[in-house]
Short mmCIF file of C-alpha atoms in Angstrom, two decimals:
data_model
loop_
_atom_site.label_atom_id
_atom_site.label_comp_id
_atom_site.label_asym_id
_atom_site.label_seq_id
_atom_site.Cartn_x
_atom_site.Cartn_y
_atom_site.Cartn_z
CA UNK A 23 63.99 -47.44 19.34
CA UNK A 24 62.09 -45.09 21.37
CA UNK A 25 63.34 -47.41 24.87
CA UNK A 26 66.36 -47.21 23.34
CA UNK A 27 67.14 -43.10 23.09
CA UNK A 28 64.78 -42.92 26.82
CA UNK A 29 67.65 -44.96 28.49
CA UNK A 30 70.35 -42.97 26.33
CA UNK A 31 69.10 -39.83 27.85
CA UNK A 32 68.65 -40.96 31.42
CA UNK A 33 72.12 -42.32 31.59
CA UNK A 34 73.38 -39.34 29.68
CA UNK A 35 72.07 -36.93 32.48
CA UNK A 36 73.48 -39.42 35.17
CA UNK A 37 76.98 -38.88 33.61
CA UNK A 38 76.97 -35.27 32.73
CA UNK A 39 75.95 -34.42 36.38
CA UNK A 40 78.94 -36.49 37.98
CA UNK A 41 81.17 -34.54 39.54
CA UNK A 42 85.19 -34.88 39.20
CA UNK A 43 88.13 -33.37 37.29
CA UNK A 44 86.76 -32.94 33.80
CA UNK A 45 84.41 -31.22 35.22
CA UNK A 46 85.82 -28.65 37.18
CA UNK A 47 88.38 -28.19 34.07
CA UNK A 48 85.62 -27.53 32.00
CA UNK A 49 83.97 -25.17 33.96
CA UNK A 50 87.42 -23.53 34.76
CA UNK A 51 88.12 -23.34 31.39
CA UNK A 52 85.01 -21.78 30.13
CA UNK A 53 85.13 -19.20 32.46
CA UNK A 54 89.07 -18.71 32.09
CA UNK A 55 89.31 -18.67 27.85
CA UNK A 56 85.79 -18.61 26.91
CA UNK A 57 82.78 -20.17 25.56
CA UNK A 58 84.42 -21.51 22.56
CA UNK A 59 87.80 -23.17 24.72
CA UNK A 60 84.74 -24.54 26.82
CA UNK A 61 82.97 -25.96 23.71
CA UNK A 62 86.33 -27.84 22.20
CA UNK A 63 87.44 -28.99 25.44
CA UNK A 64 84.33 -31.00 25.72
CA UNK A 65 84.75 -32.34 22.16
CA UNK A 66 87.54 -33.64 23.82
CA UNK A 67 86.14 -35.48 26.35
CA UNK A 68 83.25 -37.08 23.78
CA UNK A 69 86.11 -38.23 21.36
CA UNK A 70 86.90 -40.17 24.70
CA UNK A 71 84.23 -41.39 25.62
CA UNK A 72 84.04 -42.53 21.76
CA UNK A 73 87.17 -44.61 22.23
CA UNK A 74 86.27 -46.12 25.61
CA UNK A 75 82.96 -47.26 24.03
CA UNK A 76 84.30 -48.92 20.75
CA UNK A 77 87.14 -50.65 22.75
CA UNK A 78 84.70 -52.16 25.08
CA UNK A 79 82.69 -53.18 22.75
CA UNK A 80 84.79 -54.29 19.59
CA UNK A 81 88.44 -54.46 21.29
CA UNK A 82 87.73 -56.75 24.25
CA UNK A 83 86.68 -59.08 21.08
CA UNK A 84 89.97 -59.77 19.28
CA UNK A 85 92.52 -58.06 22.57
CA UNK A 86 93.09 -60.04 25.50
CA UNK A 87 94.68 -57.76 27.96
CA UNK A 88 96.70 -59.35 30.93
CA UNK A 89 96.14 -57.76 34.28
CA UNK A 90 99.67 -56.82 35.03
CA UNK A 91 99.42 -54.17 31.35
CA UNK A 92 95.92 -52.86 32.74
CA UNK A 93 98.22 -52.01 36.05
CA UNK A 94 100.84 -50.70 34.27
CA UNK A 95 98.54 -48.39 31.94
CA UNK A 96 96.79 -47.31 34.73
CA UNK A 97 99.85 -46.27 36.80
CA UNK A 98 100.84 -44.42 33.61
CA UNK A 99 97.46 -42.87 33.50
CA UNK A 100 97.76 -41.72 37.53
CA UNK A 101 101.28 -40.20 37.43
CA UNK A 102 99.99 -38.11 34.17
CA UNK A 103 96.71 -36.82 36.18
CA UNK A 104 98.79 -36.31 39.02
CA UNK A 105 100.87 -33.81 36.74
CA UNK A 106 98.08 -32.45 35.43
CA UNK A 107 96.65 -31.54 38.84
CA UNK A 108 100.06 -30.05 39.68
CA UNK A 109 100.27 -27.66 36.34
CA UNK A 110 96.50 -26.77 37.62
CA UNK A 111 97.65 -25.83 40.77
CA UNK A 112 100.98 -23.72 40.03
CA UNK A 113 99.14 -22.28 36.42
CA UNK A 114 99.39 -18.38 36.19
CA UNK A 115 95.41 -17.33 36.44
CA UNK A 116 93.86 -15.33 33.70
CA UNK A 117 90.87 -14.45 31.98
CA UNK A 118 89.76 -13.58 28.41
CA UNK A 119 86.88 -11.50 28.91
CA UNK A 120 86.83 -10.53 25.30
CA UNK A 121 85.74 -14.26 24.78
CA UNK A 122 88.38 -14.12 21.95
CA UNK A 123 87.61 -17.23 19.25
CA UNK A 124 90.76 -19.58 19.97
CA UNK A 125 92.62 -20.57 16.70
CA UNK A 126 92.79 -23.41 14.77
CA UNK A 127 96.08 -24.48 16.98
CA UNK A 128 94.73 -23.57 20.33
CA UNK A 129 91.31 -25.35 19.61
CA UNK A 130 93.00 -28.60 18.89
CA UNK A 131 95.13 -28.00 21.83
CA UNK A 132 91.84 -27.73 23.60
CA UNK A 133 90.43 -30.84 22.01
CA UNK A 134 93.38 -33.08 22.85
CA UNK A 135 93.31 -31.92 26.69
CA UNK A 136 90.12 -32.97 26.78
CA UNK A 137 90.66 -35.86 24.96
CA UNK A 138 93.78 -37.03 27.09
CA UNK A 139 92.39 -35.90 30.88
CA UNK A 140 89.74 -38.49 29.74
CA UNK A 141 91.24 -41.32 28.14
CA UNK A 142 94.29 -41.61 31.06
CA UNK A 143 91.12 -41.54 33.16
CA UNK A 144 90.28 -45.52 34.19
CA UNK A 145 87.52 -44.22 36.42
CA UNK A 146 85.61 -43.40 33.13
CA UNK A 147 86.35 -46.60 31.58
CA UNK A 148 84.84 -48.46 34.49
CA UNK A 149 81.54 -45.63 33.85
CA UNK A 150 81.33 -46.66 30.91
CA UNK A 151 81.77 -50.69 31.60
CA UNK A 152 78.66 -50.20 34.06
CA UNK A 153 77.09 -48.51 31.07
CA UNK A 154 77.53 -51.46 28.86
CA UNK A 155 76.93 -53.98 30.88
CA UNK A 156 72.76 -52.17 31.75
CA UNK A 157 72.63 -51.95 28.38
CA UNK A 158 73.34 -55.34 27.99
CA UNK A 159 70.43 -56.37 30.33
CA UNK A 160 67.72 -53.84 28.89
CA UNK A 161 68.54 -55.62 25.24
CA UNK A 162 68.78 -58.96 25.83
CA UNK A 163 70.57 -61.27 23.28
CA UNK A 164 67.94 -62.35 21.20
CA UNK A 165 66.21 -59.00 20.96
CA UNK A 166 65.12 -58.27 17.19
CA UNK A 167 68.00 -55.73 16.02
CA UNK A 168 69.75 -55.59 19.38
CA UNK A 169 73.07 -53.62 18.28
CA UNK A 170 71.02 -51.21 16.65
CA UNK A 171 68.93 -50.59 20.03
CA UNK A 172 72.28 -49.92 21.63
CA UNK A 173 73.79 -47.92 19.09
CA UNK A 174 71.13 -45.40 19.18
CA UNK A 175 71.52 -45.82 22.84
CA UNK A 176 75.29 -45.04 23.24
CA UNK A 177 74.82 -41.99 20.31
CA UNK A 178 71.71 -40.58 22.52
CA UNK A 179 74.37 -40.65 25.77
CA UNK A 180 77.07 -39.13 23.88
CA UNK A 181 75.02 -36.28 22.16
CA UNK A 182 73.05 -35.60 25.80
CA UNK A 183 76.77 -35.63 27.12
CA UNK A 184 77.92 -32.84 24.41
CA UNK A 185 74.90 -31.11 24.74
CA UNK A 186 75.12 -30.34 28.57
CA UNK A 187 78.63 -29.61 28.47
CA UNK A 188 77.92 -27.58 25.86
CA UNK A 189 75.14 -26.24 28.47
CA UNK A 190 77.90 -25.73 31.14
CA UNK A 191 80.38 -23.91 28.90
CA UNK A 192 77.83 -21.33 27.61
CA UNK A 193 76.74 -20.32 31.59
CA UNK A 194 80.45 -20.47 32.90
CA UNK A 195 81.21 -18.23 30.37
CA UNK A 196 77.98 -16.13 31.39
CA UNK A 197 79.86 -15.54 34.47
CA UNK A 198 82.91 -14.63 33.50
CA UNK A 199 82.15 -10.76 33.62
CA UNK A 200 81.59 -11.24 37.32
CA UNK A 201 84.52 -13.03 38.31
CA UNK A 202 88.04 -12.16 39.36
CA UNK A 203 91.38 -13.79 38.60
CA UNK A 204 91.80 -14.59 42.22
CA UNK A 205 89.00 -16.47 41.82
CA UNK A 206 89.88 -18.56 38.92
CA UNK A 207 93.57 -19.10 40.63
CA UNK A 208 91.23 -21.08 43.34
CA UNK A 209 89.64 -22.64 40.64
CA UNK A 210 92.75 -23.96 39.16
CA UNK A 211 93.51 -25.38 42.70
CA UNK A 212 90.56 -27.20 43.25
CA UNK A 213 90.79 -28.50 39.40
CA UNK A 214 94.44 -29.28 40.61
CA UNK A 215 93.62 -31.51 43.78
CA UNK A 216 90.69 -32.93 42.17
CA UNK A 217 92.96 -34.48 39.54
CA UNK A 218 95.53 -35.34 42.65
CA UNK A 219 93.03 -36.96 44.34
CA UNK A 220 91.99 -39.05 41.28
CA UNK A 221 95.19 -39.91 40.60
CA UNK A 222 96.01 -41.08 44.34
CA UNK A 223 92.75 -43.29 44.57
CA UNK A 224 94.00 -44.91 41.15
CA UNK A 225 97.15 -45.92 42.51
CA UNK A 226 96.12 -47.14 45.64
CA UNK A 227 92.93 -49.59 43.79
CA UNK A 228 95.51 -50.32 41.89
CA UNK A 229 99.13 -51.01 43.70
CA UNK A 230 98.96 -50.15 47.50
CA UNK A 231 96.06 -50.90 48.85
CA UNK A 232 95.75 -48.70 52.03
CA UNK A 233 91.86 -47.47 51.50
CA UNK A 234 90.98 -49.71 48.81
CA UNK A 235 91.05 -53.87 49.00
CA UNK A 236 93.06 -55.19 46.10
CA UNK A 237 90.24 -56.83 43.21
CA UNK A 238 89.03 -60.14 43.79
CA UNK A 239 91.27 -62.84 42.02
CA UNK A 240 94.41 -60.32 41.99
#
């Protein structure tokens, strides 16, 4: 058990610290609405990272997915990040520096952006595939209560995850004091062509091809 929560936590640093759209929107909107916004937006992104794990683990089971739906959903998943990096960009800046506690509505609303700039993410999903498959090699089949060893492994990641976006959220919003709106308006424009970007380097893996070779097999 104790191998098993050491690996959770290195991989759950190695995560938290890569940088890429969720990131930036969580920083941008910790420091734009608060600690709190911060705080649900992440819950967001681990109710995510929740549903990428069990359907890698229990889906790929019973679902056989055909390669031409995985294109499809990840087209669908581009041209929504691409729109999202567009609102970024063109969003009216401002700030709540009385750090305000959102309501019940607007903290959902936070949860389910999180939530959604995750899961229309396939970048994650193939994080999280990696994920699986070392965990698969540091408990071997065989291994006396494997699923439990990864279990605890997969909760340790998550709840390091939460913890340091949690982390980030609490020193964005810190800063907030210090910062103007013209500097969260170039915030919101490098959240914006972050997402862009993502969403340009999905559809060419996925459909053109000019930078990135088409999969093996495809």
């Amino acid at each position: 058990m104790i191998k098993a929560i050491v690996s959770g936590i290195g991989f759950g640093l190695v995560l938290t610290f890569i940088t890429g759209p969720v990131f930036f929107a969580l920083i941008k909107t910790s420091i734009e609405k608060g600690f709190h916004a911060g705080v649900s937006l992440a819950l967001g992104v681990v109710c995510s990272d929740v549903v990428f794990v069990g359907a890698i683990l229990f889906g790929s089971q019973y679902i056989d997915v055909s390669d031409h739906t995985k294109v499809i959903a990840g087209v669908v998943g581009s041209a929504i990040l691409f729109a999202l990096g567009l609102y970024y960009m063109f969003k009216k800046s401002e700030i709540n520096y009385e750090n305000k506690v959102p309501s019940g509505a607007d903290r959902f609303g936070y949860v389910l952006k999180g939530f959604l700039m995750c899961i229309f993410n396939p970048t994650l999903l193939f994080h999280w595939t990696v994920v699986i498959g070392a965990a698969s090699t540091t408990f071997l089949v065989g291994t006396p209560h494997r699923s439990f060893h990864i279990a605890v492994m997969f909760l340790t990641i998550l709840i390091i995850q939460f913890g340091m976006d949690t982390l980030k959220a609490f020193y964005a919003n810190k800063l907030r004091a210090r910062i103007s709106v013209k500097f969260i308006h170039r915030l919101n424009e490098v959240a914006g062509i972050a997402l862009i970007i993502a969403s340009l380097v999905l559809i060419d893996k996925l459909v053109t091809h000019f930078v990135f070779a088409a999969p093996a097999g495809s």
